[in-house]
Amino acid sequence: MRLSHLFLRIGVFVLAAVACTFAARATVAVVEDVSVVAVQEDLVDAEMSWASVLGDGLQIILEGEAPTEAARFRAISTAGRVVDASRVIDNLSVTDTAGIAAPDFAVEVLRGDTGISIIGLIPLGSDRDALDARIARIADGAPVTDLLETADYPVPPTWRAAMDYALRALDLLPRSKISVTQNRVAVTAIADSADQKASFETALARNVPAGVRREVRITAPRPVISPYTTRFTIDGDGARFAACAVDSTETEQQIVEAATAAGFDGRSPCVQALGVPSRTWGQANALAIKAVADIGGGTVTIADTDITLVGLESTDQDTFERVAGVLENALPKVFALTTDLPRPVEATAEGPPTFAATRSPEGGVQLRGRVIDDLANMTVENYAAAKFGAANITMGTRVGGELPQDWGVRVLAGVEVLAQLVNGSVTVTPDLVKVTGNTGNANAPAIVTNLLIDKLGQTAEADLDITYVKELDPAAGLPTPDECLANIATVTEGRKIVFDPGSASLTSDSQPILDDIAETLERCPDLALQIAGYTDSQGGEEMNLALSQSRAEAVLDALRMRRVPIGTFTATGFGEADPIADNDTDEGREENRRIAFSLTQTVEEPTTLEQVESDADTDTESEPESDPAPETTK
């Protein structure tokens, strides 16, 4: 009995031990499962789903590949907040960053009157202190908003050069947006005037880093002309403009065609400007110019909506009245016509009173002739001193004599006109203001004409012999031929001259491109430029050759209508020769349909608009990419 009791007791203890073992294991399994689930949920919530969680008793094992060392540490810390950190086993690895492609580094900088803002991603190896100091210097006390971030990847080989060029552009352009990548700098800016725009473009064309493409788009406001004036004359010296203002290329073409029919064969002097008084400005100008030709010569002045038609002393009275009547009835209703038919004035022994002002190349100004009284004489001297400097004035005037009522105004106007000349003379008589001399301003004749109309009225007679001398123009002659070609590349970056399918008619989308090219070429006189046309390989060879020739000539004509001197330009069609892309694809054929510019003096093979920059600017090696353009089919 005692032995059986002993075995029973031993059996109970064994069963209890087994039960406790199973209970402990079950408890550990439950704790393990709960811990694994809790850690996994926290990792997922922390956006670290790349980490997996395993349980080994009370231990938590983390496995997986962390993207960075910092991410690995965060995963371990997250698990340590759920279970005791001593229970966390780290079996995590870290991704080899050497095999990961670097991000696209990019920066965008905005500069305006309120300061500078810069945003983007730059390499960690960039010199932030130098960058911040340079931007602060450019800002010159204005606020700087810095939203740059960094990434720890190698610095791209052309990144520093691109940023340096972008910051030089930022320093040059007070109102601009500049976008930078490792191989491209895009500049959009506003200039105060056309001269400043050309100066900016010339400066940006210099020292472009190798391997960095540039895209420059600078806009300038058109000038405002008041009064809006055109003056056209036909006399013994031929047909010519003294002034011409237009609001569009179409209006200019309408006026120039009328002038050409009247005998004008020079370069269009028309200035595109704001302030046109009527949408029918071109029509009114064309009718008035035709009237001058119909009466056999004379002058017509259109100032805003007032038109003054003045015949020659030899003009037949009946013809003048008939033509004036036709013109008055044909003009748009908003315009008013005034006519004047002068007759010869009887000569007197003394001749008409005269005032003369001369300016030497050294800057000395001599005034001589008649003035009304001592007060008028003092006024003229002080006015001239304000214009030219008191030390440069020599007075040789005389007081008295019979003088017209408006003589004082005519004399002061003569002094103001002289200020438009670098050297020359102005002679004032009761009926005529004669201006002769040299100037560095190509628009000086129009400025003088507007000045005389404003001071003396629309019927004021003027004889202008003003010669534009490029060497006297501080803004002229700046670009070299290569720089001119580079400037063409700048204004055509990402754009393409397009024609209607199968024809040489330029599309409306091409007009702004041609406007920008014309603005650039106006600063490049005597440029030996070849305009080349190319087609794809579709169609017959002879047809393609003829089509490419017509398209090149259409571009030449479009530039001529935009007042570009084209005497040294040539237009040549090359047909399907020299393809730059595969003619078996639509994209390749689109690339091959192109207009190309080259310097005939230095470049034998024309290049496309997209290639001009690399040939013209030796510092630029890569070709700019073109935005897709409407396909031109034949």
PDB file of C-alpha atoms in Angstrom, residues 226-232 242-244 299-304 306 308 409 413 417 433 445-462 464:
ATOM      1  CA  SER A 226       2.633 109.919 -79.110  1.00  0.00           C
ATOM      2  CA  PRO A 227       1.588 111.304 -81.431  1.00  0.00           C
ATOM      3  CA  TYR A 228       1.470 108.149 -83.534  1.00  0.00           C
ATOM      4  CA  THR A 229       3.128 109.486 -86.673  1.00  0.00           C
ATOM      5  CA  THR A 230       3.925 108.653 -90.270  1.00  0.00           C
ATOM      6  CA  ARG A 231       5.407 111.156 -92.728  1.00  0.00           C
ATOM      7  CA  PHE A 232       6.011 110.302 -96.376  1.00  0.00           C
ATOM      8  CA  ALA A 242      10.724 110.667 -92.474  1.00  0.00           C
ATOM      9  CA  ALA A 243       8.802 108.668 -89.852  1.00  0.00           C
ATOM     10  CA  CYS A 244       6.633 105.581 -89.693  1.00  0.00           C
ATOM     11  CA  THR A 299       4.322 115.368 -98.277  1.00  0.00           C
ATOM     12  CA  VAL A 300       1.675 113.658 -96.209  1.00  0.00           C
ATOM     13  CA  THR A 301       1.783 113.633 -92.415  1.00  0.00           C
ATOM     14  CA  ILE A 302      -0.464 111.356 -90.369  1.00  0.00           C
ATOM     15  CA  ALA A 303      -0.376 112.255 -86.674  1.00  0.00           C
ATOM     16  CA  ASP A 304      -2.874 110.198 -84.697  1.00  0.00           C
ATOM     17  CA  ASP A 306      -5.117 114.035 -88.305  1.00  0.00           C
ATOM     18  CA  THR A 308      -2.157 116.765 -93.588  1.00  0.00           C
ATOM     19  CA  VAL A 409       9.402 128.320 -80.736  1.00  0.00           C
ATOM     20  CA  ALA A 413      12.937 123.467 -81.645  1.00  0.00           C
ATOM     21  CA  VAL A 417      16.764 118.887 -82.949  1.00  0.00           C
ATOM     22  CA  VAL A 433      13.882 123.565 -90.857  1.00  0.00           C
ATOM     23  CA  PRO A 445      14.915 110.894 -88.443  1.00  0.00           C
ATOM     24  CA  ALA A 446      11.635 109.671 -86.939  1.00  0.00           C
ATOM     25  CA  ILE A 447      12.438 111.323 -83.605  1.00  0.00           C
ATOM     26  CA  VAL A 448      13.239 114.643 -85.319  1.00  0.00           C
ATOM     27  CA  THR A 449      10.075 114.463 -87.402  1.00  0.00           C
ATOM     28  CA  ASN A 450       7.890 113.777 -84.365  1.00  0.00           C
ATOM     29  CA  LEU A 451       9.613 116.582 -82.465  1.00  0.00           C
ATOM     30  CA  LEU A 452       9.007 119.132 -85.224  1.00  0.00           C
ATOM     31  CA  ILE A 453       5.380 118.078 -85.622  1.00  0.00           C
ATOM     32  CA  ASP A 454       4.865 118.375 -81.876  1.00  0.00           C
ATOM     33  CA  LYS A 455       6.513 121.820 -81.647  1.00  0.00           C
ATOM     34  CA  LEU A 456       5.607 123.414 -84.994  1.00  0.00           C
ATOM     35  CA  GLY A 457       2.522 121.543 -86.186  1.00  0.00           C
ATOM     36  CA  GLN A 458       1.803 119.038 -88.926  1.00  0.00           C
ATOM     37  CA  THR A 459       2.379 121.525 -91.746  1.00  0.00           C
ATOM     38  CA  ALA A 460       5.941 122.250 -90.658  1.00  0.00           C
ATOM     39  CA  GLU A 461       8.333 121.780 -93.558  1.00  0.00           C
ATOM     40  CA  ALA A 462      11.589 119.966 -92.857  1.00  0.00           C
ATOM     41  CA  LEU A 464      16.309 116.086 -93.284  1.00  0.00           C
TER      42      LEU A 464
END
